[in-house]
């Protein structure tokens, strides 16, 4: 396998940075790496630091090349180390040895992705899903009965929600839990193959118990999805209990340290008290009661207590992205290729504009995602600590997590692939982790909520908020709004606004760039896109509630793509706003200036990505649109001297990176080659390049001809 970036070092190699690119000079702003690093660590910096120390423990590191059976055994043993270190138990009650620390627990948990994503996710299954479901959906009696065993790993468990036939559509799952008044038991049953629980972590080998989600039926009434504690295996023999069966999912595309499997239940009886009854209960007589009257609201409240999975995936994806960028940018400052500007010195990869485009735009997005995640984590901690636990806060948390998790997980996969390619053939080696991390994180895009489905949830919230604005207004207000919308569209689409913009620009590209790079200008463009897209879809769907179900569904489906695009734009705006708020907190002026360039790069990259929309909808003139790419290129040049500082601020050292190309070995090789050719040239014994000889003969012939 041969790639251009892996060609042997040529005769022209040298160990000096070409003069066209320089580190930050004394007159340029400088990044305070330590202060920026502390800001990136966020509110729970101490928890993150402690987790990084633990993640450096070689006992927790992934060993490439293990069989999936060996990998599973290793990861299960690693869970015991986490228990010994009390590394993932902080969110549990103090009465049981926890700390009631929700935000810090997630912050530390996210760092485990640097050790082995399989370890992180298996720990998440055990304590973040299985244990968390018991804690947040169960009563105090349930806590006392089951949490100690869950916390100590005496009871490895499963979170059995997803079914083969209903992935993201949890409300429609087919597993039933029917109450039998005569025995005061629930009967758990999967009535057909598509109702089997699928992709369940710990199900294939290790799980002794599970929280099973099923339709609660009593007295002939289905009260919707509820959670039940079900014992799965005999603790001694590890064999399934009567009526319970399962299959091993086998080897997967990644995360093979987790024993995912399928579960099915054939009229399995459990005590009535095994219903996790915080939000819904059944008494001995079979009478159902709930503190939440609305079945729909009850369902989303129960699922909302489990939002921490999405929060932690958002953060873990950002962490993996930081590892990839630190590795690729470090390598790009050392690896040299092609004599572009010097007959003897090759260029450092990071001095090529396209290489900067590939890495710096993703670096900017990673900063935006990191700051947005910190805000999401604070919102999560506020809700789960009880400080800000209102219906509105929970709804905001659910929407925010559903908006950010898709963007960060997609971004992680894209960045890992781009960084792999940016490191050439070296990036393909297992020792540099890109392929391994990408394979393990691939599933992040579809579990804890399929990304596209989550964005649809966000879109419905946006449309709901849009509808509320007009729910109680009179006809006159609606008429004026409609006229305003029509006028706005006419002005934008007929080009009148473009003409006005052209006059304001006075033909100067620099002035156009200044308008685009300002905070107010970027906010206006990004916000306008979201508002316009939501308003357009909202207007198109306005009559849907009055239509028959089939016609309403068809109308919604006809606009589904626009709905999801609006939600993505909204999520990107959330990231941009979080980045901008973080900028306001930076005290060091040099750091603030450099970070502002990075924020501008993020904002303008979003605008560039959607230039077609801005042009088609008259938000930008053709002249101003042409300046977007030029200004992005200028930002790349400004950011270049600070690239290493920006990735060093992530705070990951060799023990967390564990990538061969980030160790400085490439610089040693390049310096050795440069010294060799430098000495050869100085000795006068270097062979003459054939091209030089040909040129010399050509000049001599020309000189002789002129003499005649």
XYZ file of C-alpha atoms in Angstrom:
708
model
C 0.000 0.000 0.000
C 1.543 3.297 -1.099
C 0.345 6.798 -0.383
C 1.804 10.078 -1.573
C 2.428 11.311 1.950
C 4.556 8.252 2.694
C 7.136 8.700 -0.039
C 10.736 8.305 1.162
C 12.488 11.429 2.324
C 14.135 12.975 -0.689
C 17.427 14.638 -1.235
C 15.978 18.062 -0.604
C 14.807 17.303 2.931
C 15.845 19.714 5.649
C 15.165 20.189 9.309
C 14.098 23.847 9.216
C 10.654 25.357 8.868
C 10.341 27.071 5.469
C 10.595 30.847 5.820
C 7.029 31.437 4.605
C 5.596 30.017 7.851
C 6.785 30.957 11.323
C 5.837 30.266 14.911
C 4.085 33.153 16.625
C 6.468 36.121 16.699
C 6.853 38.513 19.609
C 4.431 40.944 17.981
C 1.713 38.334 17.474
C -0.818 37.216 20.106
C 0.124 34.186 22.161
C -2.096 31.508 23.644
C -1.928 30.957 27.383
C -2.066 27.178 27.077
C -2.415 26.509 30.795
C -5.303 28.948 31.289
C -7.084 27.782 28.152
C -6.634 24.190 29.268
C -8.279 24.966 32.603
C -11.205 26.625 30.835
C -11.661 23.585 28.603
C -11.656 21.307 31.651
C -14.712 23.205 32.843
C -16.548 23.180 36.134
C -15.535 19.607 36.969
C -11.839 20.015 36.211
C -10.699 17.969 39.201
C -12.853 15.027 38.187
C -11.505 15.145 34.642
C -7.910 15.320 35.839
C -8.395 12.370 38.170
C -10.039 10.386 35.378
C -7.130 11.114 33.033
C -4.677 9.820 35.611
C -6.752 6.649 35.891
C -7.031 6.378 32.103
C -3.223 6.328 31.946
C -3.197 3.028 33.869
C -1.934 0.437 31.388
C -4.298 -2.144 32.871
C -7.182 -0.189 31.342
C -5.718 0.226 27.868
C -7.109 -1.497 24.815
C -4.857 -4.162 23.347
C -5.275 -4.334 19.597
C -5.596 -7.734 17.983
C -7.364 -9.572 20.800
C -10.177 -11.902 19.848
C -13.594 -10.631 20.852
C -13.753 -13.314 23.554
C -10.428 -12.212 25.026
C -11.379 -8.556 24.747
C -14.646 -9.149 26.615
C -12.849 -10.900 29.489
C -10.289 -8.120 29.728
C -12.934 -5.373 29.831
C -14.941 -7.161 32.519
C -11.811 -7.341 34.675
C -11.241 -3.646 34.002
C -14.674 -2.888 35.460
C -13.428 -4.312 38.750
C -10.562 -1.811 38.703
C -13.069 1.012 38.255
C -14.984 -0.278 41.275
C -11.791 -0.407 43.345
C -10.992 3.181 42.354
C -14.618 4.326 42.900
C -14.310 5.867 39.472
C -17.869 5.534 38.175
C -19.990 5.537 41.321
C -20.079 9.244 42.096
C -23.671 9.777 40.957
C -25.110 7.217 43.389
C -26.524 8.195 46.808
C -24.113 9.040 49.600
C -25.908 6.537 51.822
C -24.650 3.787 49.501
C -21.098 5.058 49.041
C -21.666 7.495 46.207
C -21.328 11.277 46.187
C -24.597 12.487 44.624
C -22.303 14.129 42.068
C -23.961 13.975 38.673
C -21.943 16.403 36.557
C -18.575 15.292 37.920
C -19.485 11.650 37.396
C -20.240 12.193 33.700
C -17.165 14.411 33.243
C -14.900 11.662 34.572
C -16.726 8.901 32.727
C -16.185 10.623 29.360
C -12.419 10.407 29.760
C -12.492 6.602 29.752
C -12.793 6.709 25.970
C -9.052 7.449 25.935
C -8.389 4.054 27.574
C -10.747 1.850 25.597
C -14.196 2.840 24.269
C -15.399 -0.693 25.086
C -14.549 -0.091 28.729
C -16.319 3.234 28.704
C -19.498 1.870 27.151
C -19.590 -1.311 29.244
C -19.205 0.843 32.348
C -21.988 3.014 30.969
C -24.242 -0.016 30.553
C -23.582 -1.232 34.094
C -23.801 2.021 36.013
C -25.084 4.675 33.628
C -28.011 2.654 32.246
C -28.756 -0.409 34.368
C -27.862 1.180 37.690
C -29.204 4.580 36.755
C -32.557 3.112 35.736
C -32.922 1.451 39.129
C -31.905 4.672 40.877
C -34.037 7.118 38.886
C -37.067 4.967 38.103
C -37.205 2.935 41.299
C -38.159 3.600 44.917
C -35.978 3.730 48.007
C -36.771 0.053 48.643
C -35.437 -0.778 45.197
C -32.295 1.227 45.906
C -31.605 -0.691 49.096
C -32.317 -4.059 47.516
C -30.400 -3.782 44.256
C -28.030 -0.795 44.055
C -25.304 -2.182 46.374
C -24.875 -5.233 44.136
C -24.958 -3.097 41.012
C -22.385 -0.661 42.370
C -20.004 -3.410 43.509
C -20.370 -5.358 40.222
C -21.710 -8.320 42.185
C -24.756 -7.978 39.910
C -23.709 -7.241 36.328
C -26.778 -6.084 34.468
C -28.474 -5.091 31.251
C -30.610 -2.234 30.041
C -33.191 -4.084 27.945
C -35.125 -1.442 26.046
C -34.403 -1.715 22.315
C -36.271 -4.334 20.277
C -35.441 -5.742 16.876
C -38.753 -4.495 15.518
C -38.787 -1.076 17.209
C -35.388 0.569 17.453
C -35.872 4.241 18.229
C -39.655 3.903 18.516
C -39.628 2.912 22.186
C -43.287 3.776 22.727
C -44.272 0.990 20.326
C -42.225 -1.857 21.798
C -44.110 -5.168 21.867
C -42.789 -6.821 25.042
C -45.606 -6.956 27.606
C -45.764 -7.060 31.387
C -49.260 -8.243 32.279
C -50.362 -8.151 35.914
C -51.818 -11.334 37.407
C -53.952 -10.401 40.422
C -54.188 -14.018 41.594
C -50.448 -14.348 42.144
C -49.568 -10.632 42.442
C -46.992 -11.053 39.714
C -46.175 -9.451 36.409
C -45.812 -11.812 33.462
C -43.070 -10.654 31.076
C -43.495 -11.899 27.517
C -42.016 -11.292 24.081
C -44.886 -12.484 21.873
C -42.945 -12.734 18.590
C -39.410 -12.621 17.209
C -39.414 -8.884 16.434
C -40.136 -8.203 20.110
C -36.826 -9.693 21.261
C -34.571 -7.249 23.037
C -31.609 -6.564 20.727
C -28.100 -5.051 20.939
C -28.218 -5.363 24.726
C -24.870 -4.840 26.452
C -23.947 -7.566 28.981
C -26.708 -9.818 27.591
C -24.531 -12.384 25.800
C -22.333 -13.425 28.742
C -22.105 -11.331 31.876
C -25.582 -10.042 32.739
C -27.245 -11.575 35.798
C -30.198 -9.175 35.817
C -31.827 -6.565 33.620
C -34.085 -3.585 33.684
C -36.638 -4.640 31.086
C -38.917 -2.124 29.396
C -42.368 -3.436 28.554
C -45.964 -2.366 28.034
C -47.644 -2.456 31.462
C -51.062 -4.115 31.206
C -53.446 -4.465 34.115
C -57.213 -5.036 34.167
C -57.194 -5.094 30.398
C -55.702 -1.585 30.067
C -52.293 -0.828 28.550
C -50.666 1.957 30.563
C -47.667 2.255 28.273
C -43.980 1.522 28.645
C -42.638 0.934 32.167
C -39.435 -0.558 33.582
C -39.158 -3.850 35.499
C -36.275 -5.480 37.352
C -35.818 -9.039 36.069
C -33.268 -11.671 37.130
C -31.744 -13.304 34.038
C -29.197 -15.932 35.065
C -28.341 -18.190 37.938
C -25.392 -16.487 39.715
C -23.612 -19.820 40.168
C -24.087 -21.580 36.835
C -24.480 -18.407 34.690
C -27.287 -20.248 32.865
C -30.486 -18.445 31.885
C -33.381 -18.871 34.304
C -36.505 -20.734 33.123
C -38.442 -18.905 30.427
C -35.516 -16.654 29.523
C -33.344 -17.117 26.468
C -30.847 -15.218 24.409
C -28.263 -15.137 21.667
C -24.819 -13.630 21.258
C -24.531 -10.804 18.723
C -20.998 -11.995 18.047
C -18.325 -9.876 16.408
C -19.347 -6.302 15.637
C -17.829 -3.458 13.632
C -16.364 -2.086 16.862
C -16.700 -2.172 20.666
C -15.924 -5.881 20.721
C -15.057 -5.748 24.402
C -18.803 -5.627 25.110
C -20.904 -8.793 25.037
C -23.935 -7.484 23.186
C -26.750 -9.949 22.711
C -30.470 -10.616 22.352
C -32.947 -11.480 25.104
C -36.426 -12.994 24.972
C -38.977 -13.880 27.633
C -41.586 -16.632 27.585
C -44.177 -15.712 30.228
C -41.563 -15.029 32.889
C -43.100 -14.219 36.256
C -41.656 -11.546 38.552
C -43.004 -10.076 41.827
C -45.308 -7.069 41.591
C -42.741 -5.095 43.570
C -40.187 -5.512 40.771
C -41.973 -2.742 38.888
C -39.742 0.366 39.111
C -42.576 2.507 40.331
C -41.416 6.084 40.714
C -43.771 7.327 37.992
C -46.373 4.554 37.888
C -47.480 1.833 40.302
C -49.866 -1.101 40.526
C -51.356 -2.135 43.864
C -52.165 -5.668 44.945
C -55.638 -5.407 43.441
C -54.183 -4.489 40.065
C -55.194 -0.821 40.168
C -52.814 1.499 38.356
C -51.830 4.936 39.694
C -49.414 7.644 38.628
C -48.482 11.139 39.737
C -48.429 12.081 36.047
C -51.885 11.949 34.528
C -50.954 12.242 30.852
C -49.657 8.919 29.439
C -47.541 10.747 26.861
C -45.968 13.072 29.392
C -45.397 10.145 31.759
C -43.565 8.224 29.031
C -41.260 11.103 28.151
C -40.631 11.857 31.835
C -39.475 8.279 32.425
C -37.215 8.313 29.389
C -35.985 11.789 30.300
C -34.434 10.448 33.483
C -32.102 8.423 31.262
C -30.850 11.362 29.210
C -27.405 11.061 30.761
C -26.494 8.460 28.123
C -26.802 11.067 25.383
C -24.981 13.648 27.483
C -22.045 11.321 28.087
C -21.836 10.243 24.432
C -21.696 13.885 23.399
C -18.737 14.429 25.715
C -16.977 11.173 24.839
C -17.209 11.991 21.128
C -15.613 15.385 21.761
C -12.839 13.700 23.757
C -12.070 11.251 20.940
C -11.997 14.142 18.478
C -9.441 15.976 20.614
C -7.220 12.895 20.698
C -7.372 12.628 16.899
C -6.622 16.305 16.266
C -3.755 16.481 18.743
C -2.204 13.470 17.016
C -2.725 14.657 13.440
C -1.688 18.271 14.027
C 1.407 17.250 15.986
C 2.400 14.943 13.137
C 1.676 17.616 10.518
C 4.124 20.015 12.198
C 6.920 17.444 11.819
C 6.260 15.510 8.614
C 7.764 17.089 5.490
C 6.780 16.561 1.890
C 7.726 18.100 -1.481
C 10.041 20.996 -2.336
C 7.373 23.612 -2.928
C 9.227 26.811 -2.013
C 12.869 25.787 -1.707
C 15.294 23.733 -3.812
C 16.639 22.035 -0.696
C 13.957 22.189 2.011
C 10.697 20.260 1.966
C 7.488 21.711 3.345
C 5.966 20.802 6.687
C 2.519 19.322 5.963
C 0.766 21.872 8.139
C 2.094 24.705 5.970
C -0.044 23.553 3.056
C -3.316 25.451 2.879
C -5.384 22.386 2.077
C -3.938 20.546 5.068
C -4.879 23.507 7.252
C -8.384 23.476 5.798
C -8.722 19.794 6.594
C -7.592 20.081 10.195
C -8.243 23.637 11.386
C -11.913 23.717 10.385
C -12.429 20.516 12.374
C -10.378 21.945 15.226
C -12.704 24.957 15.298
C -15.758 22.696 15.360
C -14.215 20.680 18.191
C -13.744 23.813 20.280
C -17.361 24.768 19.618
C -18.568 21.263 20.514
C -16.440 21.254 23.677
C -17.844 24.515 24.982
C -21.393 23.473 24.069
C -20.938 20.170 25.880
C -19.834 21.943 29.040
C -23.072 23.944 28.984
C -25.050 20.752 28.393
C -23.288 19.110 31.341
C -24.122 22.032 33.612
C -27.767 21.872 32.512
C -27.772 18.114 33.221
C -26.233 18.581 36.661
C -28.729 21.299 37.531
C -31.681 19.070 36.682
C -30.385 15.873 38.265
C -29.127 17.577 41.423
C -32.576 19.095 41.894
C -31.373 22.703 41.771
C -33.220 23.410 38.520
C -35.508 20.391 38.228
C -38.652 21.754 36.600
C -40.642 20.407 33.666
C -39.288 23.229 31.525
C -35.691 22.506 32.542
C -36.090 18.799 31.825
C -37.587 19.555 28.430
C -34.723 21.932 27.661
C -32.171 19.315 28.758
C -33.786 16.642 26.599
C -33.851 18.941 23.567
C -30.302 20.181 24.088
C -28.934 16.637 24.403
C -30.896 15.550 21.323
C -29.438 18.483 19.371
C -25.787 18.207 20.401
C -25.240 14.440 20.507
C -25.843 13.986 16.744
C -23.477 16.803 15.791
C -20.624 15.696 18.054
C -20.828 11.993 17.178
C -20.985 12.658 13.431
C -18.156 15.155 13.818
C -16.042 12.579 15.666
C -16.399 10.032 12.874
C -15.630 12.637 10.215
C -12.610 13.979 12.107
C -11.147 10.561 12.872
C -11.333 9.679 9.186
C -9.862 13.005 8.030
C -7.057 12.815 10.589
C -6.335 9.254 9.488
C -5.968 10.428 5.888
C -3.964 13.480 6.942
C -1.405 11.130 8.500
C -1.148 9.095 5.302
C -0.203 5.453 5.563
C 1.019 5.993 9.125
C -2.541 6.874 10.069
C -3.662 3.467 8.892
C -1.402 1.632 11.332
C -3.119 0.250 14.411
C -0.471 1.873 16.616
C -1.945 5.275 15.765
C -5.489 4.341 16.846
C -7.490 6.210 14.202
C -9.071 3.111 12.693
C -9.710 1.531 16.073
C -11.322 4.644 17.535
C -13.423 5.203 14.448
C -14.682 1.623 14.478
C -15.557 1.842 18.163
C -17.275 5.222 17.877
C -19.245 4.294 14.763
C -22.144 3.008 16.856
C -22.330 6.317 18.758
C -24.283 7.727 15.814
C -27.154 5.302 16.291
C -27.356 4.295 19.934
C -28.833 6.208 22.824
C -31.019 7.566 20.048
C -30.415 7.417 16.298
C -28.985 10.793 15.300
C -31.537 11.483 12.588
C -34.424 10.552 14.870
C -33.025 12.772 17.625
C -32.874 15.723 15.244
C -36.499 15.093 14.364
C -37.282 15.351 18.078
C -35.460 18.692 18.149
C -37.362 19.860 15.088
C -40.703 19.020 16.678
C -39.723 21.120 19.693
C -38.771 24.016 17.404
C -42.049 23.712 15.514
C -43.951 23.495 18.796
C -42.342 26.693 20.039
C -43.087 28.327 16.694
C -46.746 27.290 16.916
C -47.076 28.645 20.464
C -46.195 32.110 19.240
C -49.382 32.159 17.172
C -51.710 29.987 19.241
C -53.616 32.825 20.901
C -53.179 35.702 18.488
C -56.013 37.263 16.504
C -56.496 37.257 12.770
C -55.011 40.712 12.376
C -51.684 39.657 13.888
C -51.552 36.589 11.686
C -52.394 38.668 8.624
C -49.653 41.166 9.386
C -47.202 38.303 9.949
C -48.166 36.711 6.639
C -47.724 40.008 4.811
C -44.366 40.522 6.501
C -43.227 37.057 5.510
C -44.326 37.603 1.920
C -42.593 40.970 1.777
C -39.427 39.536 3.260
C -39.373 36.709 0.739
C -40.050 39.113 -2.108
C -37.274 41.445 -1.040
C -34.791 38.619 -0.581
C -35.637 36.640 -3.677
C -36.012 39.481 -6.134
C -32.540 40.674 -5.311
C -33.505 44.054 -3.849
C -31.635 43.307 -0.657
C -28.669 42.076 -2.661
C -28.582 45.397 -4.538
C -28.645 47.304 -1.260
C -25.889 45.102 0.088
C -23.836 45.646 -3.041
C -24.089 49.419 -2.595
C -23.100 49.099 1.055
C -20.113 46.964 0.158
C -18.980 49.595 -2.396
C -17.162 46.892 -4.260
C -14.554 46.366 -1.553
C -13.933 42.732 -0.648
C -12.258 43.729 2.615
C -15.371 45.533 3.789
C -17.459 42.507 2.904
C -15.138 40.288 4.901
C -15.321 42.641 7.875
C -19.103 42.369 7.869
C -18.978 38.583 7.770
C -16.317 38.166 10.416
C -18.049 40.324 13.017
C -19.836 38.551 15.845
C -23.063 40.387 15.039
C -22.856 39.524 11.351
C -22.275 35.820 11.955
C -25.028 35.636 14.568
C -27.477 37.360 12.243
C -26.752 34.995 9.356
C -26.808 31.813 11.445
C -29.918 32.827 13.375
C -31.763 33.992 10.290
C -31.220 30.625 8.626
C -32.710 28.731 11.587
C -35.657 31.086 12.024
C -36.438 31.152 8.328
C -36.276 27.382 7.934
C -38.477 26.767 10.971
C -40.967 29.426 9.891
C -41.163 28.044 6.371
C -41.784 24.484 7.531
C -44.098 25.666 10.287
C -46.217 27.546 7.786
C -46.327 24.514 5.484
C -47.487 22.264 8.337
C -49.856 24.727 9.930
C -53.042 22.875 8.945
C -51.707 19.384 9.685
C -53.523 18.873 13.050
C -56.892 19.276 11.317
C -56.159 16.707 8.610
C -56.935 12.977 8.790
C -54.018 11.041 10.290
C -52.808 9.605 6.984
C -52.860 12.963 5.213
C -51.183 14.712 8.147
C -48.435 12.074 8.155
C -47.965 12.450 4.409
C -47.687 16.231 4.763
C -45.125 15.886 7.544
C -43.165 13.321 5.535
C -43.105 15.630 2.528
C -41.223 18.176 4.645
C -39.147 15.801 6.778
C -35.837 16.662 5.146
C -36.363 20.405 5.692
C -37.390 19.711 9.289
C -34.194 17.813 10.058
C -32.011 20.372 8.266
C -33.595 23.097 10.393
C -32.793 21.103 13.537
C -29.153 20.650 12.444
C -28.836 24.376 11.812
C -30.324 25.040 15.236
C -27.786 22.701 16.868
C -24.927 24.389 15.009
C -26.187 27.762 16.225
C -26.198 26.410 19.793
C -22.539 25.438 19.389
C -21.633 28.826 17.920
C -23.392 30.642 20.770
C -21.645 28.458 23.366
C -18.285 29.248 21.775
C -19.101 32.967 21.809
C -20.099 32.872 25.480
C -16.870 31.028 26.300
C -14.905 33.770 24.525
C -16.377 36.329 26.876
C -14.863 34.443 29.821
C -11.293 34.480 28.469
C -9.135 36.912 30.429
C -5.850 36.692 28.548
C -5.966 39.049 25.548
C -3.697 36.972 23.327
C -5.721 33.836 23.950
C -8.947 35.710 23.316
C -7.710 37.034 19.990
C -6.614 33.610 18.756
C -9.799 31.949 19.998
C -11.834 34.630 18.251
C -10.161 33.630 14.995
C -11.062 30.020 15.737
C -14.680 30.981 16.509
C -14.838 32.995 13.284
C -13.468 30.022 11.378
C -16.250 27.872 12.826
C -18.958 30.409 12.019
C -17.762 31.145 8.503
C -17.301 27.446 7.780
C -20.983 26.948 8.623
C -21.917 29.815 6.314
C -19.678 28.470 3.555
C -21.218 25.020 3.911
C -24.666 26.521 3.392
C -23.797 29.182 0.819
C -26.370 27.775 -1.607
C -29.147 28.481 0.897
C -27.914 31.998 1.627
C -27.700 32.775 -2.083
C -31.013 31.178 -3.064
C -32.814 32.954 -0.244
C -31.191 36.312 -0.894
C -29.349 36.543 2.421
C -25.990 37.145 0.761
C -25.061 38.840 -2.474
C -22.882 36.950 -4.901
C -20.111 39.451 -4.232
C -20.159 38.957 -0.480
C -20.505 35.195 -0.819
C -17.241 35.147 -2.768
C -15.422 36.689 0.180
C -16.299 33.868 2.595
C -13.699 31.433 1.275
C -11.039 34.118 1.003
C -11.487 35.165 4.603
C -11.443 31.547 5.784
C -8.089 31.172 4.051
C -6.772 34.267 5.840
C -7.944 32.837 9.143
C -6.062 29.610 8.452
C -2.839 31.597 8.052
C -3.477 33.462 11.307
C -4.232 30.293 13.244
C -1.268 28.314 11.862
C 1.377 29.582 14.355
C -0.929 28.698 17.248
C -2.055 25.246 16.111
C 0.075 23.280 18.551
C -0.912 25.511 21.464
C -4.587 24.988 20.638
C -4.302 21.198 20.709
C -1.897 21.177 23.655
C -4.605 22.990 25.617
C -6.714 19.822 25.375
C -4.410 18.477 28.061
C -3.744 14.986 26.726
C -0.254 13.587 27.144
C 1.441 10.447 25.821
C -0.367 8.153 28.276
C -3.755 9.225 26.962
C -2.779 9.686 23.297
C -0.778 6.465 22.854
C -0.213 7.246 19.172
C 3.209 6.641 17.679
C 3.090 9.628 15.304
C 2.520 12.075 18.169
C 5.664 11.116 20.072
C 8.126 13.286 18.137
C 9.636 10.255 16.412
C 8.867 11.786 13.024
C 10.856 14.913 13.869
C 13.832 12.764 14.829
C 13.654 10.979 11.481
C 13.322 14.253 9.577
C 16.204 15.847 11.458
C 18.397 12.828 10.766
C 17.616 12.981 7.062
C 18.175 16.746 6.939
C 21.532 16.424 8.685
C 22.601 13.716 6.256
C 21.811 15.742 3.132
C 23.182 18.932 4.667
C 26.517 17.222 5.375
C 26.525 15.674 1.925
C 26.032 19.060 0.258
C 28.715 20.643 2.440
C 31.241 17.929 1.562
C 30.980 18.625 -2.129
C 30.678 14.887 -2.822
C 26.928 14.832 -3.347
C 25.930 13.345 -6.709
C 24.668 15.853 -9.242
C 20.979 15.741 -9.994
C 20.432 14.817 -13.638
C 18.049 17.743 -14.064
C 20.739 20.125 -12.796
C 23.236 18.618 -15.256
C 20.804 19.010 -18.160
C 20.133 22.637 -17.225
C 23.865 23.307 -16.939
C 24.490 21.859 -20.420
C 21.591 23.884 -21.815
C 23.064 27.111 -20.448
C 26.521 26.227 -21.757
C 25.114 25.544 -25.231
C 23.211 28.786 -25.171
C 26.340 30.653 -24.078
C 28.384 29.161 -26.919
C 25.700 30.074 -29.416
C 25.659 33.643 -28.228
C 29.465 33.835 -28.488
C 29.338 32.812 -32.150
